[in-house]
Coordinates of C-alpha atoms and ligand atoms in Angstrom, one line a residue:
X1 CA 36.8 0.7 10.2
X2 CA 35.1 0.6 13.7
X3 CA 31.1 1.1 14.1
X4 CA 30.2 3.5 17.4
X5 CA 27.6 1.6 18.9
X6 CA 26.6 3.3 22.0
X7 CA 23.7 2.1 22.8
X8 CA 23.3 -0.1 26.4
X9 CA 22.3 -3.0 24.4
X10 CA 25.1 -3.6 22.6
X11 CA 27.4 -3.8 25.4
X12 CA 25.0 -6.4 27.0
X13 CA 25.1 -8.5 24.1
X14 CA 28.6 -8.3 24.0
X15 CA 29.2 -9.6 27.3
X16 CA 27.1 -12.6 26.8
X17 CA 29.3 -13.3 23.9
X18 CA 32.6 -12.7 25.6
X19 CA 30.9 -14.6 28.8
X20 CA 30.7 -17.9 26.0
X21 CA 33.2 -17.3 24.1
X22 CA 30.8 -17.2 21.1
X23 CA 31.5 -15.4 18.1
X24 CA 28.8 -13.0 16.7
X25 CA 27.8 -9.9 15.0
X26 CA 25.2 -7.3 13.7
X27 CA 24.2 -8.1 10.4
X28 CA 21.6 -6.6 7.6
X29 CA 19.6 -3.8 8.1
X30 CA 20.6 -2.1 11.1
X31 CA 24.2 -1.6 10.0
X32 CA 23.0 -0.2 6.6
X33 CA 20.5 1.9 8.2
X34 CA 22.8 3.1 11.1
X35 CA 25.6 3.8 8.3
X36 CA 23.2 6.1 6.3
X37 CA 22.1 7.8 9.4
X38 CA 18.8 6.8 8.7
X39 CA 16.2 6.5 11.5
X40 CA 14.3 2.9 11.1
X41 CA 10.9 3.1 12.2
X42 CA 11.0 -0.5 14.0
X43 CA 14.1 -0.9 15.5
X44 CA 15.1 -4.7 13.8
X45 CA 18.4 -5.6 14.8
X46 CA 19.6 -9.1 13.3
X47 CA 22.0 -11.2 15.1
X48 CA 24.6 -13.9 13.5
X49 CA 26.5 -15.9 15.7
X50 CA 29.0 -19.3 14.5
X51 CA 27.2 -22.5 15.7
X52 CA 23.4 -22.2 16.8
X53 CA 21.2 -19.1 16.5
X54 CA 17.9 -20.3 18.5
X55 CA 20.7 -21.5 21.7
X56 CA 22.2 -18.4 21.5
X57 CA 18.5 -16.5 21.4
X58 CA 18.0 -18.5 24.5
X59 CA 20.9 -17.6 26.4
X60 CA 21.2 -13.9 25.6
X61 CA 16.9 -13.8 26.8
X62 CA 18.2 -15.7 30.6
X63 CA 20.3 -12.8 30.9
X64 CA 18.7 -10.0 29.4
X65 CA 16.4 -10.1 31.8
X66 CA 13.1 -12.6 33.7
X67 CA 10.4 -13.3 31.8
X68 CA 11.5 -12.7 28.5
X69 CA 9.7 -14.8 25.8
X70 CA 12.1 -16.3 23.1
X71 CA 9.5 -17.2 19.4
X72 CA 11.7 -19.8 17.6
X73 CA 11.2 -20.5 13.5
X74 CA 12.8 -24.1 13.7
X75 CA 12.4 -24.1 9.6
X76 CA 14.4 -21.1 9.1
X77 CA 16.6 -21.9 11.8
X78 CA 15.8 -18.5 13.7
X79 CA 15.0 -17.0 16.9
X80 CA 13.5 -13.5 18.3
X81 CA 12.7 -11.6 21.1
X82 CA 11.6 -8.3 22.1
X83 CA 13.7 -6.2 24.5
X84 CA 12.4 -2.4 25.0
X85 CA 12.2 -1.3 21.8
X86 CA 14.1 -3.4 19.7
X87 CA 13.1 -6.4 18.0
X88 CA 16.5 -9.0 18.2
X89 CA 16.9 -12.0 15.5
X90 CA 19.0 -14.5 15.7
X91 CA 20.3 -17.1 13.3
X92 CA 23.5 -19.3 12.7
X93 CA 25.7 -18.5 10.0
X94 CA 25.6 -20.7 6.9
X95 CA 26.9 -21.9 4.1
X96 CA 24.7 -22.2 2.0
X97 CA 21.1 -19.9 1.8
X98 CA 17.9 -21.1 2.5
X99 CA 15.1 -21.2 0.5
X100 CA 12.6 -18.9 2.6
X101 CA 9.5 -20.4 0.9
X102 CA 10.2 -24.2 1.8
X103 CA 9.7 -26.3 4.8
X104 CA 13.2 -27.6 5.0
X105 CA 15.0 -27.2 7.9
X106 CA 18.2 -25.1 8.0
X107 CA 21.2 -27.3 8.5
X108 CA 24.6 -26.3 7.0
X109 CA 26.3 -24.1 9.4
X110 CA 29.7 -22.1 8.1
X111 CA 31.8 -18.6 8.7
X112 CA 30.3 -15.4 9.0
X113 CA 31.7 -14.9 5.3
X114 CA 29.8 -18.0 4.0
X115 CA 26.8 -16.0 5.4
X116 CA 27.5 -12.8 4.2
X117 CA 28.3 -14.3 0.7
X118 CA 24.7 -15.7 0.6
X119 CA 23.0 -12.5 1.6
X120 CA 20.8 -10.7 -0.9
X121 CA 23.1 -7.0 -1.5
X122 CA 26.5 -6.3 -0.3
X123 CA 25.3 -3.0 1.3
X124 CA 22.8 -5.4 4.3
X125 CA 26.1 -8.0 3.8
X126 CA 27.7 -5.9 6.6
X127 CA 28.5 -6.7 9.8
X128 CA 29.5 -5.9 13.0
X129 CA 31.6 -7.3 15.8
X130 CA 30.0 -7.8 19.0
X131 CA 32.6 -9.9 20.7
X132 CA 34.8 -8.0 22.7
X133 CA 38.0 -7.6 21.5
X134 CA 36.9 -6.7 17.6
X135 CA 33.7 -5.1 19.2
X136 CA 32.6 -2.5 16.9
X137 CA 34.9 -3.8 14.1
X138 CA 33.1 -3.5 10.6
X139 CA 33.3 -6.4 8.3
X140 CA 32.4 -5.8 5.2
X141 CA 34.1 -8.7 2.7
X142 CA 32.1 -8.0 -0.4
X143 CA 32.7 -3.5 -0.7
X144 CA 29.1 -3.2 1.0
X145 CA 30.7 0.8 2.0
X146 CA 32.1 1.6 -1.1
X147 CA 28.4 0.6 -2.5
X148 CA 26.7 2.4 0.1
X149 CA 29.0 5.6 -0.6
X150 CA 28.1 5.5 -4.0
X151 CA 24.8 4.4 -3.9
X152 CA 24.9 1.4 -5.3
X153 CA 22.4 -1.9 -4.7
X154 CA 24.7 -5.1 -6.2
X155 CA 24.7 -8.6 -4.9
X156 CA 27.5 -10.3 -3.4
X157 CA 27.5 -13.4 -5.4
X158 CA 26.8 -13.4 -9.1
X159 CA 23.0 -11.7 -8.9
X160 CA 21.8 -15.1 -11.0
X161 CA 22.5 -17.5 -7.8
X162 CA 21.5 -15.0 -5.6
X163 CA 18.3 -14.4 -6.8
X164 CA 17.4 -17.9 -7.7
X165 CA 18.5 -18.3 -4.0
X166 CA 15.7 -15.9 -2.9
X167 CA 13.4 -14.9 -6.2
X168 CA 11.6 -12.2 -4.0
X169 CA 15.3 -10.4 -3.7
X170 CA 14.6 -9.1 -7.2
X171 CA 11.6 -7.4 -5.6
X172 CA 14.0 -6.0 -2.5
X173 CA 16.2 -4.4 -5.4
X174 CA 14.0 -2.1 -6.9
X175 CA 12.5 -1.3 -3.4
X176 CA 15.7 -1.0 -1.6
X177 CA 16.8 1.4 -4.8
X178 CA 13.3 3.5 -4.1
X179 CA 13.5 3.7 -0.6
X180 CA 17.2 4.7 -0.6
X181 CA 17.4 6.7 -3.3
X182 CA 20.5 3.9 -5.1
X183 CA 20.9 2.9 -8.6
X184 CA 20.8 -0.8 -9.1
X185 CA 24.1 -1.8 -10.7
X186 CA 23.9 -3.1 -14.3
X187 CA 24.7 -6.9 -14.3
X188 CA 22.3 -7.0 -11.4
X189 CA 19.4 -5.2 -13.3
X190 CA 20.3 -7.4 -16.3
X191 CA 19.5 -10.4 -14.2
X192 CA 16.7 -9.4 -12.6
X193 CA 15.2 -9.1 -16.5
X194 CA 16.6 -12.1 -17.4
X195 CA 15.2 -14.1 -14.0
X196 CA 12.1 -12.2 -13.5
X197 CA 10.1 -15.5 -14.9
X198 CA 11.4 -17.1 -11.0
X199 CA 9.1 -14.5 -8.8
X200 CA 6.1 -17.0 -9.8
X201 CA 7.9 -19.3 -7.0
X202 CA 7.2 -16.8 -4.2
X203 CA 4.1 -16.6 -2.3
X204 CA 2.0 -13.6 -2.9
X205 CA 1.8 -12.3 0.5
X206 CA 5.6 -12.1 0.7
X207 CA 5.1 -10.1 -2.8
X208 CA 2.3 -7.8 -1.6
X209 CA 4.6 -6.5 1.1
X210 CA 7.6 -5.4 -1.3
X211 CA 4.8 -3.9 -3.4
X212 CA 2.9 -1.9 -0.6
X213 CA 6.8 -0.8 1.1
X214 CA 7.3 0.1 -3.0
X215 CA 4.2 2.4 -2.4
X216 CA 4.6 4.1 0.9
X217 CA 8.2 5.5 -0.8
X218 CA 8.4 8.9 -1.5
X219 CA 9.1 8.8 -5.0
X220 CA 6.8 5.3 -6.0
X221 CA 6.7 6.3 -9.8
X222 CA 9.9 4.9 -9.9
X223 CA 9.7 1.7 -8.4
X224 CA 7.1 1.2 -10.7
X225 CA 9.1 1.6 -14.0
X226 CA 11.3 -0.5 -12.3
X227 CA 9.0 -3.3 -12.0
X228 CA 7.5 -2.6 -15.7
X229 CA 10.8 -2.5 -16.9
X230 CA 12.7 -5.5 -15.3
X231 CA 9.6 -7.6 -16.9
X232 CA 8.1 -8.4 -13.1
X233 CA 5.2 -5.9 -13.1
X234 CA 3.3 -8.1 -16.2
X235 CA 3.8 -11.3 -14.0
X236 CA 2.7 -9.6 -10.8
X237 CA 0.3 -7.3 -11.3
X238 CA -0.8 -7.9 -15.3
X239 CA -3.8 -5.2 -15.3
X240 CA -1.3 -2.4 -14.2
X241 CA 1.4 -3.5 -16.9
X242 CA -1.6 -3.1 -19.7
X243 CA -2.2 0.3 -18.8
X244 CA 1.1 1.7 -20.9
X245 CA 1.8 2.4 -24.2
X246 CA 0.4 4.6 -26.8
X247 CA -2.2 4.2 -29.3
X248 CA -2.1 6.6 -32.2
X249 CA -5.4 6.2 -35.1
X250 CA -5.4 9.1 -37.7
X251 CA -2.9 11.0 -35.6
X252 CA -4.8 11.3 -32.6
X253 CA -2.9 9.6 -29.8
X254 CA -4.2 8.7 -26.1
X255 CA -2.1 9.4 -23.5
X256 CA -0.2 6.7 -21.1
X257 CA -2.2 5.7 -18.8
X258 CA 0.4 3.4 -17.4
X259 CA 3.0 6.6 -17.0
X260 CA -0.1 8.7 -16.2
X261 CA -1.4 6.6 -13.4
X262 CA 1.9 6.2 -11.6
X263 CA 2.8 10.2 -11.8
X264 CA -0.9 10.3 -9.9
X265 CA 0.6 8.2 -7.2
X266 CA 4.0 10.4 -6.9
X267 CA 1.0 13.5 -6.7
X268 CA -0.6 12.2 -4.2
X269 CA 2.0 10.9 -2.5
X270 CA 3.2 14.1 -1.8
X271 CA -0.2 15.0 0.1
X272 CA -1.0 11.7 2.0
X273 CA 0.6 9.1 4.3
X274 CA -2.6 6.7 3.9
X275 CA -1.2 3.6 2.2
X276 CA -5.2 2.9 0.6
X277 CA -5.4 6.0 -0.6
X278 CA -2.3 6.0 -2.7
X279 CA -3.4 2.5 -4.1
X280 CA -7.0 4.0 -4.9
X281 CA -4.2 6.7 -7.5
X282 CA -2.8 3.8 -8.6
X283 CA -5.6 1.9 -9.6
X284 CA -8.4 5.4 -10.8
X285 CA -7.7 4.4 -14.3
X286 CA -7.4 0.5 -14.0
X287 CA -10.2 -0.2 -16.7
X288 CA -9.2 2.1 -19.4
X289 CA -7.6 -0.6 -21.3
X290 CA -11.2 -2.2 -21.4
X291 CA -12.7 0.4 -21.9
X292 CA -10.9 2.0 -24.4
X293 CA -12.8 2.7 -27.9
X294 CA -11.8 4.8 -30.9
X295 CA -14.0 7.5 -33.1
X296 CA -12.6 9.2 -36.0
X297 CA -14.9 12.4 -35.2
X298 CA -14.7 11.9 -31.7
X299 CA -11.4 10.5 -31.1
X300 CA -10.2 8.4 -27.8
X301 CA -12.5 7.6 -25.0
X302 CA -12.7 5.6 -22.1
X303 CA -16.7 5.9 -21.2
X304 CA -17.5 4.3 -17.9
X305 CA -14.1 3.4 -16.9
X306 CA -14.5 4.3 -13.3
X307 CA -17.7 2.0 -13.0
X308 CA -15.6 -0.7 -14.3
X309 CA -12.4 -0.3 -12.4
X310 CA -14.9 -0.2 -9.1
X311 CA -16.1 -3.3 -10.6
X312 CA -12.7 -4.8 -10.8
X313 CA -11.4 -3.9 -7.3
X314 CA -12.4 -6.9 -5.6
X315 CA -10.9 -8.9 -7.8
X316 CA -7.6 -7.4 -7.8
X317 CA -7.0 -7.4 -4.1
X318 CA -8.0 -10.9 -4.1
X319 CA -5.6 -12.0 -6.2
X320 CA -2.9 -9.6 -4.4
X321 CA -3.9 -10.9 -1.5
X322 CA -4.7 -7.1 -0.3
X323 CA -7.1 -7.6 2.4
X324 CA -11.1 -8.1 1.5
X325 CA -12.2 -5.2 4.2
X326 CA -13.6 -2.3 4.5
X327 CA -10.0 -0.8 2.8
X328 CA -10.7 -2.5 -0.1
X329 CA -14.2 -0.8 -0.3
X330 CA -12.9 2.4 0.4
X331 CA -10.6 2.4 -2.4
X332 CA -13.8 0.7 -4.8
X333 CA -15.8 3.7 -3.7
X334 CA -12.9 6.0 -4.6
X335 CA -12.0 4.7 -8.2
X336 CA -16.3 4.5 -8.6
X337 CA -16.5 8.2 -7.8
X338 CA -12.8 9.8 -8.9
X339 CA -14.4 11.6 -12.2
X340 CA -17.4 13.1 -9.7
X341 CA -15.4 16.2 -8.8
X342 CA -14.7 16.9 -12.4
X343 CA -18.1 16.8 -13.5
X344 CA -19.3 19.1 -10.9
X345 CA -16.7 21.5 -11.9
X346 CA -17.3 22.0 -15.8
X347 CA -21.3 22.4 -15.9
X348 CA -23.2 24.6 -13.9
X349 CA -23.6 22.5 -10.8
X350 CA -26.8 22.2 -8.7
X351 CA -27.5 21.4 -5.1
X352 CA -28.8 18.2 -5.8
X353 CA -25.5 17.5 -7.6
X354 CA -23.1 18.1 -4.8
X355 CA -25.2 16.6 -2.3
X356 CA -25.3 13.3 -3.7
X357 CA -21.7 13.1 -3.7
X358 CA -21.2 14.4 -0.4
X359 CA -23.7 11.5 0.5
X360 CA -22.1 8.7 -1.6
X361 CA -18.6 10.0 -0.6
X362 CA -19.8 10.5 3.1
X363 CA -16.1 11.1 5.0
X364 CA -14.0 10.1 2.4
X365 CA -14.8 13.4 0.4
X366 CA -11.7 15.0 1.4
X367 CA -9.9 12.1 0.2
X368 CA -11.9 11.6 -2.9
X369 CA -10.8 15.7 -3.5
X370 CA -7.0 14.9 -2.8
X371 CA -7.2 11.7 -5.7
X372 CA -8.7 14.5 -8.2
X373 CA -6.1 17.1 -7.5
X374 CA -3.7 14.5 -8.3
X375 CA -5.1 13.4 -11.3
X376 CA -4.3 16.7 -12.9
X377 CA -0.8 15.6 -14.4
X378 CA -0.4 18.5 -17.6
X379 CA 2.6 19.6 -17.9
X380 CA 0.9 23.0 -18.8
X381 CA 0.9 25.3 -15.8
X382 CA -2.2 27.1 -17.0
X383 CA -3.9 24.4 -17.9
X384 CA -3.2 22.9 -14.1
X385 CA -4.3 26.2 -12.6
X386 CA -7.3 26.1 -14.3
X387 CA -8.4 22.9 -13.0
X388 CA -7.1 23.4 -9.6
X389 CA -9.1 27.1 -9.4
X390 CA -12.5 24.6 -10.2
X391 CA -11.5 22.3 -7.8
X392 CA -11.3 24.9 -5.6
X393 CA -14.5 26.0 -6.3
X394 CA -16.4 22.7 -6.2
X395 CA -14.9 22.7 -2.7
X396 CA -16.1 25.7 -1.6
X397 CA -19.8 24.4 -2.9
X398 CA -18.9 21.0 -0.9
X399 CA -18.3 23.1 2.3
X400 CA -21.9 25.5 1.7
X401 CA -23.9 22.5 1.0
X402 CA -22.5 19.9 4.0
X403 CA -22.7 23.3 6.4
X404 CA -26.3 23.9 5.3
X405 CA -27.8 20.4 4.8
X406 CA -25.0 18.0 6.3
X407 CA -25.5 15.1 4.2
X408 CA -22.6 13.7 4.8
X409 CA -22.6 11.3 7.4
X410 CA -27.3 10.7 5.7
X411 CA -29.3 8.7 7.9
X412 CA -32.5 8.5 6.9
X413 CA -34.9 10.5 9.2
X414 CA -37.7 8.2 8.6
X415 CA -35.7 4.1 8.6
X416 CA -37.0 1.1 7.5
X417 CA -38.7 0.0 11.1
X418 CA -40.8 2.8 11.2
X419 CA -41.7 2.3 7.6
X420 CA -43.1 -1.2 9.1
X421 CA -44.2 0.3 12.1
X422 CA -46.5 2.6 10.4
X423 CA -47.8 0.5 7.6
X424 CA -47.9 -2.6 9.8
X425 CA -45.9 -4.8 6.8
X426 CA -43.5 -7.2 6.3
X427 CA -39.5 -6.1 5.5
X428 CA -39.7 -6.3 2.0
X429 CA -39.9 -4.5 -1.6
X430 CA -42.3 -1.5 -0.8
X431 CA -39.9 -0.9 2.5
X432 CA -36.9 -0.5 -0.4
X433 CA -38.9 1.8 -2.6
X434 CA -40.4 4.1 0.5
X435 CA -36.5 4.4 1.7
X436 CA -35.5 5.4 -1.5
X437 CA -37.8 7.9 -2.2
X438 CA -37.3 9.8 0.8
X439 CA -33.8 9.8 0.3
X440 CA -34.0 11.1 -3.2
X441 CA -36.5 14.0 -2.4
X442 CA -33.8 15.0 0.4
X443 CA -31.0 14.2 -1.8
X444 CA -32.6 16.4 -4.6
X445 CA -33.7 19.3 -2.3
X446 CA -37.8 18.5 -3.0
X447 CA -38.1 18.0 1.0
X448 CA -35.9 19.0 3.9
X449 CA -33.5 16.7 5.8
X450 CA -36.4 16.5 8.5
X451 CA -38.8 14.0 10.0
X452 CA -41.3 15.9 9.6
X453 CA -41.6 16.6 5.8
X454 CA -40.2 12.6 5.7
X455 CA -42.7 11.4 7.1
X456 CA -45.6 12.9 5.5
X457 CA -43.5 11.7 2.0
X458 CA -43.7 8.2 3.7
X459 CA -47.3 8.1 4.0
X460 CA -47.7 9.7 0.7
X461 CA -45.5 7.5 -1.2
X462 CA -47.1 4.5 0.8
X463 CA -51.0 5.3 -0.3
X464 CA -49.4 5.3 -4.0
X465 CA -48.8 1.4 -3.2
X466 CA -51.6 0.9 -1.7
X467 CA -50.5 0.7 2.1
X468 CA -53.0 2.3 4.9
X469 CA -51.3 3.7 8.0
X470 CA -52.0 1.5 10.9
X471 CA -50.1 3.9 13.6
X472 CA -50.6 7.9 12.9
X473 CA -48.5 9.1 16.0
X474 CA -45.4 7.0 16.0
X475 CA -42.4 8.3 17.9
X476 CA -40.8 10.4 16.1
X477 CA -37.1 9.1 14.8
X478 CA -34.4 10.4 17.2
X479 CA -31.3 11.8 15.4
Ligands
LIG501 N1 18.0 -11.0 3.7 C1 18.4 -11.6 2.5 N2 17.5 -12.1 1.6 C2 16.2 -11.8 1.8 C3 15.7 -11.1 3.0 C4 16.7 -10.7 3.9 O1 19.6 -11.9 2.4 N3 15.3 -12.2 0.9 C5 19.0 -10.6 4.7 C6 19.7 -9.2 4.4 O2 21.0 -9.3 4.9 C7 18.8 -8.3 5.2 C8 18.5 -9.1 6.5 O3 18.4 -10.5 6.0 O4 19.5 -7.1 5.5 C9 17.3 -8.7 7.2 O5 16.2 -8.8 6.4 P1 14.9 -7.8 6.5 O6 14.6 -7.6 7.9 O7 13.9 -8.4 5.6 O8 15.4 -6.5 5.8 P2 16.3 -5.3 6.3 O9 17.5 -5.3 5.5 O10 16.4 -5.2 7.7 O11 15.4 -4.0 5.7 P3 13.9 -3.6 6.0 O12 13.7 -3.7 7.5 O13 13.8 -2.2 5.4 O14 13.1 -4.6 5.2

């Protein structure tokens, strides 16, 4: 079978190779990818050549083109540059795999089968020939086509060697089998059970990547049951693995939060692109196990789970090594506030009500309305109506309220220094309880979103401590 490969770069590879006499190929990715007529957003193209894959790296950069700047990974025995668009690789073929967490150099070099054999599935075991009289020839030794026409993610070698090879393969499974849309063959699957004890060895950050490409699929629920089910979910992400399962008391069951909080990921995924706002649907219900409490009159409940999950944010992306920024608040703030919607749509809401969320929320209200949407997961199409209709309505009060008082973005329009200013005081605890009850009268409607009325409740509020105005005519506070 030959591969068409039209594009310029291709032939210019080529004729370094022929040029050398090296021997070389495409390998991994781009061959799958370009088989399934699937368009990769970065365009990686891996390179294996017989002998030395940093000297080849080298050579093909001197004639690609001045100026060219070759990055070379001794350890793993690689080399890359960029040219245009593409990112190239290069590495010698080997005999035996490499460990990608140690240090160790790479040093056994073998065939191009030796290095396909020791690849992690026989659909990115494929390659293509770049030298010129095979060029465009597909070699694919293990039935990496036959899998790829049906589907199919398998290893080459037996899938226990292979994965204790590379632990973090088990990972690439179930999120090659997501992102593809493939079934992961049997014995495979088996052994990713049996060896899911081994993804301990690999460093979390390489395991926080497979997780968020796992997430930004289209269909993440099921990369998910994957993980639960192959036993790797409890050692990687424990909290999530306690979400499932059913607790029944005198017939009254709870629902599973585990299955729940995953089809609230699919839902949302549906609607948003934003990688921190799908994890904020994976993670709304994260403290219901600890929060979970049984009453025979009352049945199941889950009081103040959002407050706790919040609370436990932090501590989850830290040990995920999810980054400690201003993401990881805005997915705190949207676990915090996900059951705010929900109230505002069952009682009769007031003003004061929606405007507090709109100013706790701030711009992430539209988000925090797309999490609550997909957190309606009955089955029961009136039932969903019904709660989509309120949230419809609690958005159209959103909407009135930011258009009339626009709370959203709140600054204060009396702050803190003109709180000093005025009294002629120190920063300190009177400043605090001044600022918050001027943002509470404008929060509950008692004064308008004005300096004027502000102020006066500054003054006010300040004679009730004891403070004198010092300066009457301050300028005003510029919006
Ligand atoms: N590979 C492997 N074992 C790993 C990682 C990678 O055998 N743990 C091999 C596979 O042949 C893979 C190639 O190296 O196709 C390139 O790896 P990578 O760029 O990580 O993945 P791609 O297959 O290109 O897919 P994606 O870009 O979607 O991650």
């Amino acid at each position: 079978m030959n591969i068409c490969l039209n594009d310029k770069i291709f032939e210019m590879l080529s004729a370094i190779v022929t040029k050398d006499s090296i021997k070389a190929w495409i390998i991994g990715g781009y061959v799958r990818d370009h088989l399934l007529h699937r368009d990769h957003p970065e365009k990686d193209i891996d390179i294996v050549v017989v002998g030395n894959g940093i000297d080849f790296a080298r050579k093909a950069a001197k004639a690609m083109g001045p100026g060219i700047k070759v990055s070379i990974f001794r350890n793993f025995g690689t080399a890359m540059f960029r040219y245009g668009d593409y990112d190239l690789e290069f590495v010698g073929a080997r005999k035996e795999s490499y460990n990608r967490e140690s240090r160790k150099p790479v040093v056994t070099t073998g065939t191009l089968e030796d290095d396909q054999r020791r690849r992690d599935f026989t659909i990115n075991a494929l390659a293509v020939s770049l030298n010129r009289e095979t060029f465009g020839e597909l070699l694919d030794p293990f039935n990496g086509i036959s899998d790829l026409n049906a589907k199919i993610i398998r290893t080459p070698l037996d899938p226990g060697i292979t994965f204790s090879d590379d632990p973090l393969r088990m990972m690439r499974a179930i999120r090659f089998a997501v992102q593809l849309n493939f079934t992961i063959e049997e014995t495979t699957f088996k052994s990713i059970a049996s060896n899911a004890e081994r993804i301990r060895i690999v460093s979390k950050e390489r395991i926080i990547e497979e997780l968020n490409k796992i997430i930004m699929c289209d269909n993440p629920s099921r990369g998910f049951i994957l993980l639960e089910k192959s036993g790797l979910l409890k050692i990687i992400f424990p909290e999530l693995d306690s979400l499932k399962g059913v607790e029944k008391k005198e017939g009254k069951a709870h629902k599973d939060n585990f299955i729940h909080s995953v089809r609230v990921l699919d839902n949302i995924s549906s609607n948003t692109s934003n990688m921190w706002l799908r994890w904020a649907a994976l993670l709304h219900d994260i403290a219901k196990p600890v929060t979970k409490k049984y009453d025979s009159e009352s049945g199941w409940s889950f009081h103040g789970h959002e407050f706790l999950g919040g609370k436990m944010i932090p501590d989850i992306f830290r040990k995920l090594k999810l980054p400690l920024n201003e993401k990881m608040k805005y997915v705190k703030k949207l676990v915090d506030l996900h059951l705010r919607p929900i109230a505002l749509s069952q009682e009769v809401v007031t003003d004061s009500a929606v405007r507090r969320l709109l100013f706790e929320a701030g711009d992430d209200i539209d988000d925090l309305m797309l999490l609550c949407e997909a957190d309606i997961t009955s089955r029961n199409e009136a039932t969903r109506k019904k709660h989509l209709e309120n949230f419809g309505l609690v958005r159209n009060k959103l909407r009135e309220i930011e258009e009339k008082d626009a709370v959203r973005n709140f600054k204060p329009p009396v702050d803190g220094s003109e709180i000093i200013r005025t009294f002629m005081i120190k920063p300190g605890r009177e400043v605090g309880i001044i600022k918050n009850a001027i943002r509470d009268a404008i929060l509950d409607g008692i004064i308008p979103n004005e300096h004027e009325a502000a102020r006066k409740l500054m003054i006010d509020k300040g004679q009730e401590l004891g403070l004198t105005p010092q300066d009457e005519s301050p300028e005003p506070n510029i919006q």
